[in-house]
Amino acid sequence: MLSLEKQLNEKIKNIFQTLSFDGQYAFVKPSDRPDLSDFQCNGALALAKTLKKNPRDIGTQIADCLKNDPDIEAVSVDGPGFINIKLKNSFIASNMDNMASDPRLGCSKTQNPKTIVMDFGGPNVAKALHVGHLRSAVIGESIRRIIDFMGDKVISDVHFGDWGTPMGMILSEIILQDGDLSKIKTYDIEAISSFYKKANIRCKEDEKAAETARLVTAELQNGKKEYVEAWKHLRAVSVEAVKENYDDLQAHFDLWLGESDAHETCGKIVELAKQKGISEIDDGATIIRLPQTNKPMPPVILVKSDGGFGYQLTDIATIKMRVDDLKADEIIYVVDKRQSLHFEQVFQVAQMLQIAPNVVLKHIGFGTVNGADGKPFKTRDGGVMNLCDLIEMSKDKVRSSMPKPNEVEGYGKDEIEKLVEQVAMAAIKFQDLKNTTSSGYVFDLEDFAKFDGKTGPYIQYAIARINSILRKAKEGKLLQGKILISENDERTLALKIAGFENAVWRAVNEKEPSIIADYAYSLAQIFSSFYNTCPIMTGQNDEIKASRLTLAALTRDILTKALYLLGIEAPEKMLKAN
Ligand code: ARG
């Protein structure tokens, strides 16, 4: 089915064709003046410029044709030549009927599916996930779901940081403390993280220790058996721990590959760069100098002077693997925007090496999660905030506004805890996703879980309220029926519902979940006004009741789908403490 907006565009396109006007301007957009019209077409202004004619005359020509359309209530040419269009209620209503019977809720799918590899997560071995990993997982998962829903093939890869200097730091720290690596198999994630923390301090204070760590890293990368065996354990234990974290966040990864998996290809890249004559040796390191543009572009270090492979090389090699093995048409990185330079360099080298011809490489850089002081979120003692702690804090906050177990029938401890988790995750994720990706935001424990602001729980609440309406209707044996539109608030709600497809397309094209967050919030608000003026159970007659019930159910389904696309669950019921 075609969305309402697309059907209108078709109508306009036909008229442009009849009038022999350039079709590129033949489209509408939701009206800037909803009090005057539903949609507007600004094409006459652009056409007038190229045709050197009066825009109002052109507008009138188009409007005259539109007037004959049975789906159009009124057309006017306003201001310098804006065409304002008001739709017939019957046209809007039949669109609602179509959407209500469509499992995809009126959303089309892409015609030519691409293969898109998504790189998000990027956790490092032996480090607990911290607040910096939150956005990558939350934004990444949402974009993954949106792309998947719109029909491209998406493959997500966690891209574990498992091959850099921290590996050598941990191994050399264990050797220093234990004498050798014989005990490594007995160490769990806490033990390994604590070795890493100690190594970190030691290497900062002691240049010799840092040197040893680099050497061990290089030997590990060169395949020294003892190190590789020990490292396998480090990695396995870390992956286990991190998987639990991502399960809690409901972030899905198809692949659990890491930097280490690119090792062999790294060697090939170094060879290729040499063959193509674009690398050079500088102070013992293999580097590639990049063309200088308006900003300084530091060279890319492929191989460090100690023989170790650099972070950039692993990303370059990984591009080659994703293109060759996964047949990627597009690779998207959802990574902190402080790494933009890294990705610019990596993408440039990929181009110079021609390893990803015609492949779109895109870094979606996000801003930081900040504390009230506007600086990156910290714990009270100034340390980095652990992701698990942040989630626990949020759950505590949400729990305090919920009834106690068994205060509400059917809600024992487990049911309350499940709800606490769903609401807390909604609060955390929505707070993150309602902001445009590239801007940072202040993590606000006071506001984020409120039921009456622009929050995740507000939308969950709106859904639960509709669920309760639908339950009551069922008890009263009221069935859904054909949509009839007469009241203003019915119209406004229906037009908002009709805009769902457009919001999802914009979100997928711009890779911007906040568009869906905005849409869902606004739909929930509009539904609330509708419900105030257009009661369902007490509507004038059965047809009106049945129609409003369908509108309510459709709103619920779209809100639920929107939350799903944001990675958020919609509980059947919501509870509040007395
Ligand atoms: N592990 C890296 C870090 O903690 C992030 C990885 C981001 N992804 C990538 N393909 N470089 O900084």
XYZ file of C-alpha atoms and ligand atoms in Angstrom:
590
model
C 0.000 0.000 0.000
C 1.047 3.577 -0.621
C 1.115 5.951 2.305
C -1.235 8.898 2.267
C 1.621 11.282 1.543
C 2.874 9.125 -1.308
C -0.614 8.954 -2.833
C -0.765 12.728 -2.719
C 2.649 12.931 -4.335
C 1.404 10.678 -7.130
C -1.533 12.988 -7.722
C 0.754 16.018 -7.860
C 3.196 14.234 -10.131
C 0.421 13.437 -12.601
C -0.684 17.042 -12.633
C 2.872 18.261 -13.206
C 3.149 15.835 -16.082
C -0.106 17.027 -17.633
C 1.080 20.601 -17.344
C 4.580 19.657 -18.614
C 6.265 20.905 -15.445
C 9.561 19.576 -14.161
C 8.650 16.559 -11.964
C 11.442 17.060 -9.429
C 9.358 19.683 -7.620
C 6.218 17.553 -7.571
C 5.902 16.675 -3.914
C 4.051 17.763 -0.799
C 5.029 18.070 2.829
C 2.918 18.270 5.966
C 1.612 21.807 6.231
C 3.477 24.462 8.192
C 0.037 25.883 8.969
C -2.081 22.933 10.109
C -4.831 25.431 10.923
C -5.130 26.225 7.198
C -4.290 22.992 5.454
C -3.087 19.417 5.827
C -0.304 19.473 3.254
C 1.449 22.042 1.159
C 3.326 21.959 -2.106
C 5.995 24.594 -2.636
C 6.852 23.461 -6.143
C 5.358 26.508 -7.854
C 8.022 28.762 -6.335
C 10.902 26.670 -7.643
C 9.235 26.205 -11.021
C 8.604 29.928 -11.370
C 12.296 30.622 -10.976
C 13.380 28.241 -13.721
C 10.474 29.172 -16.024
C 10.796 32.889 -15.215
C 7.065 33.124 -14.558
C 4.857 34.331 -11.750
C 4.747 31.668 -8.992
C 1.128 32.494 -8.119
C 0.066 31.864 -11.718
C 1.816 28.513 -11.744
C 0.356 27.707 -8.343
C -3.122 28.505 -9.591
C -2.696 26.250 -12.615
C -1.746 23.341 -10.356
C -4.462 24.156 -7.819
C -7.125 24.208 -10.527
C -6.261 20.647 -11.536
C -6.147 19.486 -7.905
C -9.591 20.885 -7.238
C -11.096 18.223 -9.497
C -9.658 15.410 -7.401
C -12.364 13.564 -5.437
C -10.016 13.081 -2.458
C -9.328 16.785 -2.041
C -11.592 19.001 0.026
C -10.035 22.374 -0.746
C -6.987 23.913 -2.412
C -5.754 27.478 -2.179
C -2.754 29.393 -3.397
C -1.402 31.527 -0.591
C 1.395 34.008 -0.056
C 3.946 34.111 -2.858
C 2.659 30.812 -4.305
C 2.324 28.116 -1.672
C -0.304 25.545 -2.586
C -2.291 24.591 0.494
C -4.202 21.332 0.374
C -6.969 20.117 2.611
C -7.973 16.473 2.303
C -11.436 14.934 2.378
C -12.200 13.124 5.616
C -13.204 10.041 3.650
C -9.757 9.921 2.033
C -8.010 10.107 5.403
C -10.390 7.491 6.823
C -9.780 4.964 4.071
C -6.063 5.389 4.603
C -6.546 4.591 8.279
C -8.510 1.461 7.379
C -5.655 0.325 5.160
C -3.051 0.974 7.820
C -5.068 -0.818 10.473
C -5.230 -3.983 8.392
C -1.572 -3.885 7.374
C 0.894 -5.819 9.558
C 3.588 -3.288 8.566
C 1.357 -0.407 9.651
C 1.590 1.253 6.293
C 5.362 1.160 6.035
C 6.803 0.153 2.687
C 10.111 -1.655 2.366
C 13.202 -0.821 0.388
C 13.061 -2.090 -3.203
C 16.770 -2.844 -3.560
C 18.031 -4.290 -0.292
C 21.677 -3.570 0.473
C 23.954 -5.381 2.872
C 24.838 -3.051 5.697
C 27.458 -4.006 8.267
C 27.064 -2.202 11.556
C 29.973 -1.802 13.912
C 28.874 -0.802 17.369
C 29.657 -1.781 20.905
C 33.439 -1.852 20.612
C 34.068 -3.001 24.195
C 37.591 -3.788 25.301
C 38.741 -7.038 26.874
C 39.000 -6.931 30.658
C 37.262 -3.609 31.052
C 33.763 -3.427 32.475
C 31.360 -1.598 30.202
C 31.088 2.008 31.298
C 28.742 4.858 30.577
C 30.644 5.608 27.354
C 29.475 2.278 25.961
C 25.843 3.082 26.630
C 25.232 5.289 23.624
C 26.993 3.021 21.168
C 24.789 0.104 22.242
C 21.560 2.084 22.506
C 21.895 4.143 19.309
C 23.501 1.257 17.434
C 20.740 -1.189 18.329
C 18.033 1.291 17.420
C 19.562 2.026 14.017
C 20.011 -1.709 13.514
C 16.308 -2.333 14.157
C 15.223 0.561 11.955
C 17.376 -0.596 9.024
C 16.191 -4.164 9.444
C 12.530 -3.093 9.544
C 12.894 -1.117 6.337
C 14.271 -4.132 4.523
C 18.033 -3.863 4.131
C 20.115 -6.788 5.290
C 21.962 -5.735 8.388
C 24.842 -7.583 10.014
C 25.967 -6.269 13.388
C 29.469 -6.901 14.692
C 30.545 -6.073 18.232
C 34.166 -5.464 17.164
C 35.829 -6.410 20.388
C 38.929 -4.461 21.380
C 41.004 -7.586 21.931
C 44.302 -7.027 20.190
C 45.851 -3.808 21.383
C 48.407 -2.831 24.019
C 46.017 -3.518 26.929
C 46.460 -7.244 26.152
C 50.200 -7.014 26.646
C 49.661 -4.880 29.733
C 47.494 -7.512 31.403
C 49.745 -10.396 30.463
C 52.913 -8.674 31.658
C 51.196 -7.602 34.880
C 50.204 -11.195 35.605
C 53.739 -12.392 34.849
C 55.126 -9.724 37.139
C 52.889 -10.751 40.021
C 52.754 -14.531 39.534
C 56.129 -15.182 37.927
C 54.440 -16.782 34.901
C 51.051 -17.333 33.267
C 50.339 -20.764 34.739
C 47.502 -19.542 36.951
C 45.673 -17.571 34.281
C 42.910 -20.153 33.753
C 41.781 -19.648 37.355
C 41.166 -15.922 36.904
C 37.648 -14.653 36.406
C 36.571 -11.303 34.963
C 36.980 -9.435 38.259
C 40.536 -10.744 38.707
C 41.462 -9.916 35.136
C 39.980 -6.418 35.378
C 41.925 -5.798 38.539
C 45.190 -6.866 36.833
C 44.310 -4.458 34.062
C 43.715 -1.610 36.478
C 47.033 -2.214 38.198
C 48.829 -2.501 34.869
C 47.318 0.767 33.787
C 48.677 2.617 36.797
C 52.038 0.901 36.564
C 52.533 1.635 32.866
C 51.676 5.289 33.398
C 54.253 5.641 36.171
C 56.955 3.356 34.904
C 58.218 3.706 31.331
C 60.039 0.379 31.555
C 56.842 -1.462 32.445
C 55.112 0.252 29.548
C 57.923 -0.839 27.242
C 57.589 -4.469 28.427
C 53.832 -4.343 27.873
C 54.350 -3.132 24.296
C 56.858 -5.884 23.687
C 54.539 -8.550 25.047
C 51.769 -7.165 22.836
C 53.982 -7.404 19.779
C 55.027 -10.965 20.689
C 51.395 -11.938 21.232
C 50.501 -10.493 17.849
C 53.378 -12.436 16.316
C 51.860 -15.624 17.653
C 54.014 -16.532 20.665
C 52.229 -19.694 21.770
C 52.259 -19.190 25.524
C 50.832 -15.694 25.191
C 48.207 -16.686 22.655
C 46.955 -19.488 24.924
C 46.709 -17.141 27.909
C 45.073 -14.439 25.822
C 42.395 -16.851 24.619
C 41.294 -17.241 28.210
C 41.260 -13.461 28.801
C 39.130 -12.987 25.765
C 36.699 -15.807 26.470
C 36.041 -14.618 30.009
C 35.541 -11.042 28.848
C 33.197 -11.993 26.036
C 31.063 -13.920 28.516
C 30.804 -10.915 30.836
C 30.134 -8.447 28.056
C 27.461 -10.684 26.518
C 25.501 -10.454 29.744
C 25.750 -6.661 29.652
C 24.508 -6.488 26.080
C 21.719 -8.945 26.868
C 20.527 -6.575 29.587
C 20.601 -3.740 27.076
C 18.903 -5.971 24.492
C 21.518 -5.082 21.921
C 21.853 -7.784 19.312
C 25.093 -8.751 17.601
C 25.235 -11.212 14.745
C 28.999 -11.429 14.952
C 31.284 -11.443 17.952
C 34.460 -10.716 16.060
C 37.240 -8.519 17.302
C 40.354 -6.689 16.276
C 42.290 -9.952 16.639
C 40.273 -11.550 13.844
C 41.731 -9.005 11.458
C 45.295 -9.977 12.267
C 46.073 -11.953 9.133
C 44.446 -9.386 6.910
C 46.495 -6.674 8.650
C 49.620 -8.300 7.232
C 48.055 -8.303 3.767
C 47.178 -4.631 4.057
C 50.746 -3.735 4.965
C 51.909 -5.666 1.884
C 49.314 -4.012 -0.331
C 50.291 -0.540 0.863
C 53.913 -1.318 0.114
C 53.063 -2.686 -3.354
C 51.040 0.376 -4.189
C 53.919 2.530 -3.012
C 51.819 4.540 -0.584
C 53.493 3.532 2.680
C 56.916 4.533 3.930
C 59.181 3.699 6.827
C 59.501 6.471 9.357
C 61.648 5.990 12.426
C 61.163 2.226 12.236
C 57.385 2.458 11.848
C 55.394 1.814 8.664
C 53.207 4.816 7.980
C 50.980 6.313 5.306
C 51.004 10.061 4.828
C 47.644 11.535 3.925
C 46.984 14.449 1.621
C 46.624 17.650 3.631
C 43.364 19.470 3.211
C 42.089 22.465 5.145
C 42.828 20.719 8.426
C 45.960 18.885 9.480
C 45.793 15.153 8.745
C 48.285 13.194 10.810
C 49.838 10.159 9.127
C 48.358 6.716 9.726
C 50.650 4.346 11.579
C 50.179 0.865 10.173
C 52.949 -0.915 12.042
C 54.603 0.591 15.112
C 58.368 0.594 15.439
C 58.172 -2.393 17.810
C 56.381 -4.411 15.135
C 52.925 -4.150 16.749
C 49.894 -3.436 14.570
C 48.139 -0.138 15.219
C 44.450 0.468 15.984
C 43.991 2.063 12.580
C 45.462 -0.865 10.719
C 43.006 -3.250 12.388
C 40.105 -1.079 11.284
C 41.446 -0.857 7.721
C 41.892 -4.630 7.557
C 38.427 -5.159 9.017
C 36.952 -3.066 6.201
C 38.583 -5.375 3.681
C 37.151 -8.439 5.439
C 33.673 -6.977 5.627
C 33.757 -6.160 1.940
C 35.284 -9.478 0.827
C 33.603 -11.908 3.225
C 30.337 -10.215 4.150
C 29.814 -8.438 0.810
C 29.055 -5.172 2.562
C 27.583 -2.365 0.461
C 27.768 -0.069 3.425
C 29.635 -0.077 6.738
C 28.357 2.055 9.571
C 30.290 2.788 12.749
C 28.400 3.988 15.785
C 31.293 5.282 17.851
C 31.990 8.308 20.079
C 32.487 11.385 17.927
C 35.837 12.008 19.607
C 37.076 9.277 17.274
C 36.091 11.146 14.095
C 39.655 11.825 13.045
C 40.480 8.135 13.412
C 37.655 7.213 11.052
C 38.463 9.948 8.576
C 41.997 8.609 8.369
C 40.880 4.998 8.116
C 38.342 5.790 5.376
C 40.927 7.749 3.408
C 43.397 4.895 3.505
C 40.662 2.437 2.469
C 40.086 4.631 -0.538
C 43.785 4.948 -1.372
C 44.133 1.162 -1.182
C 40.924 0.631 -3.182
C 39.791 -2.111 -0.817
C 36.199 -0.902 -0.638
C 35.224 0.405 -4.059
C 31.644 1.710 -4.165
C 31.173 0.882 -0.497
C 29.718 3.616 1.672
C 31.748 4.090 4.861
C 30.022 6.132 7.501
C 30.935 7.143 11.021
C 27.942 8.103 13.136
C 29.640 9.972 15.943
C 27.696 10.509 19.141
C 28.214 13.071 21.868
C 28.991 12.237 25.487
C 26.649 11.411 28.349
C 27.280 14.237 30.781
C 26.741 14.914 34.447
C 24.974 17.988 35.793
C 28.269 19.916 35.416
C 28.148 19.373 31.647
C 31.267 17.206 31.725
C 31.315 13.454 30.923
C 29.295 11.577 33.548
C 31.368 10.475 36.536
C 30.784 8.623 39.794
C 30.697 10.629 43.021
C 34.396 10.027 43.607
C 35.221 11.202 40.094
C 35.740 7.761 38.540
C 34.208 6.479 35.330
C 30.604 5.369 35.816
C 30.152 1.656 35.343
C 27.263 0.775 33.043
C 25.875 -1.843 35.443
C 25.921 0.697 38.273
C 24.128 3.239 36.136
C 21.435 0.696 35.309
C 21.090 -0.282 38.979
C 20.800 3.368 40.009
C 18.087 3.873 37.432
C 16.213 0.792 38.568
C 16.346 1.991 42.191
C 14.844 5.260 41.118
C 12.064 3.580 39.140
C 11.412 1.018 41.895
C 10.803 3.808 44.372
C 7.822 4.975 42.322
C 6.278 1.505 41.968
C 3.956 -0.354 44.306
C 5.625 -2.908 46.582
C 5.376 -6.591 45.611
C 1.884 -8.021 46.204
C 0.290 -4.620 46.743
C -1.302 -5.034 43.342
C -2.993 -8.259 42.404
C -0.935 -10.384 40.063
C 2.244 -8.441 40.786
C 4.570 -10.415 43.041
C 8.274 -9.716 43.362
C 9.188 -11.115 39.939
C 6.474 -9.231 38.086
C 7.381 -5.953 39.791
C 11.063 -6.482 39.055
C 10.323 -7.222 35.406
C 8.324 -4.010 35.181
C 11.034 -2.024 36.985
C 13.529 -3.261 34.452
C 11.326 -2.458 31.460
C 10.595 1.035 32.728
C 14.163 1.793 33.779
C 15.539 0.692 30.414
C 12.879 2.747 28.653
C 13.849 5.752 30.746
C 17.571 5.342 30.051
C 17.195 4.601 26.361
C 14.605 7.235 25.552
C 16.583 9.899 27.358
C 19.477 8.943 25.140
C 17.557 8.623 21.879
C 15.395 11.716 22.114
C 18.511 13.816 21.539
C 20.064 14.044 18.120
C 22.859 11.534 18.021
C 25.694 13.969 17.575
C 24.840 16.119 20.571
C 25.734 15.161 24.107
C 23.151 15.245 26.895
C 22.923 15.493 30.635
C 21.909 12.259 32.337
C 19.148 13.434 34.602
C 17.966 10.905 37.159
C 15.181 13.205 38.312
C 13.486 13.799 34.986
C 14.179 10.705 32.951
C 11.517 8.408 34.404
C 8.691 10.903 34.820
C 5.353 9.778 33.498
C 4.425 13.246 32.266
C 7.374 14.567 30.286
C 9.150 13.637 27.079
C 10.253 10.299 28.486
C 10.168 6.614 27.634
C 7.823 5.812 30.524
C 5.390 8.498 29.284
C 5.029 6.592 26.029
C 4.839 3.236 27.798
C 2.095 4.781 29.881
C 0.194 5.959 26.822
C 0.319 2.419 25.436
C -0.813 0.887 28.725
C -3.709 3.328 28.851
C -4.881 2.306 25.399
C -4.503 -1.338 26.417
C -6.835 -0.704 29.285
C -9.337 1.008 26.961
C -9.182 -2.012 24.669
C -9.710 -4.398 27.590
C -12.761 -2.458 28.714
C -14.124 -2.431 25.178
C -13.727 -6.171 25.030
C -15.609 -6.566 28.292
C -18.347 -4.323 26.866
C -18.334 -6.472 23.709
C -17.454 -3.460 21.580
C -15.723 -4.427 18.325
C -13.415 -2.367 16.162
C -14.941 -1.058 12.982
C -14.529 1.047 9.875
C -12.937 4.434 10.450
C -15.183 7.500 10.309
C -13.686 10.938 10.677
C -15.646 14.003 11.615
C -14.172 15.704 14.690
C -11.070 17.874 14.474
C -9.157 15.791 16.984
C -9.947 12.621 15.035
C -8.525 14.242 11.952
C -5.397 15.452 13.717
C -4.783 12.009 15.171
C -5.360 10.273 11.843
C -3.023 12.626 9.981
C -0.326 12.033 12.592
C -0.789 8.273 12.250
C -0.543 8.630 8.480
C 2.874 10.255 8.952
C 4.420 7.179 10.558
C 5.975 5.819 7.400
C 7.554 9.149 6.600
C 9.110 9.358 10.067
C 10.613 5.889 9.759
C 12.017 6.611 6.303
C 13.563 9.813 7.500
C 15.042 8.010 10.485
C 16.562 5.309 8.328
C 17.879 7.723 5.717
C 19.418 10.024 8.273
C 20.328 7.153 10.643
C 18.718 9.240 13.352
C 16.539 7.473 15.951
C 15.549 10.797 17.541
C 13.148 11.299 14.619
C 11.187 8.262 15.790
C 11.434 9.346 19.428
C 9.978 12.754 18.494
C 7.277 11.154 16.409
C 6.238 8.747 19.174
C 6.112 11.491 21.772
C 4.014 13.716 19.584
C 1.651 10.856 18.648
C 1.162 10.000 22.327
C 0.336 13.640 23.091
C -2.080 13.921 20.181
C -3.796 10.725 21.254
C -4.242 12.160 24.697
C -6.075 15.245 23.331
C -8.139 13.015 21.059
C -9.181 10.862 23.987
C -10.242 13.933 25.962
C -12.591 15.241 23.292
C -13.561 12.022 21.542
C -14.601 9.509 24.194
C -14.735 5.949 22.982
C -17.092 3.980 25.199
C -19.544 6.859 25.392
C -19.451 7.885 21.718
C -22.756 8.915 20.097
C -23.400 5.634 18.337
C -21.912 2.206 17.788
C -20.262 3.134 14.460
C -18.436 6.054 16.046
C -17.407 3.970 19.045
C -16.122 1.199 16.773
C -14.224 3.654 14.604
C -12.561 5.355 17.560
C -11.639 1.996 18.978
C -9.813 1.146 15.749
C -7.996 4.473 15.866
C -6.960 3.757 19.455
C -5.729 0.271 18.608
C -3.825 1.608 15.605
C -2.213 4.281 17.765
C -1.220 1.624 20.267
C 0.320 -0.559 17.553
C 2.300 2.318 16.087
C 3.551 3.487 19.479
C 4.575 -0.077 20.273
C 6.384 -0.403 16.961
C 8.079 2.968 17.476
C 9.294 1.881 20.909
C 10.479 -1.420 19.456
C 12.488 0.513 16.872
C 14.079 2.417 19.749
C 14.909 -0.861 21.509
C 12.265 -0.327 24.179
C 9.624 -2.736 25.452
C 6.000 -1.838 26.021
C 4.517 -3.494 29.107
C 0.833 -4.437 28.922
C 0.121 -2.500 32.129
C 1.912 0.233 34.050
C 1.762 0.675 37.803
C 2.270 3.649 40.085
C 2.825 3.721 43.833
C -0.028 5.255 45.798
N 37.503 -0.411 21.321
C 37.495 0.956 20.920
C 37.607 1.884 22.132
O 37.290 1.491 23.237
C 36.267 1.337 20.195
C 36.068 0.588 18.921
C 35.212 1.326 17.985
N 35.026 0.626 16.744
C 35.917 0.578 15.798
N 35.682 -0.118 14.744
N 37.047 1.243 15.864
O 37.977 3.025 21.955
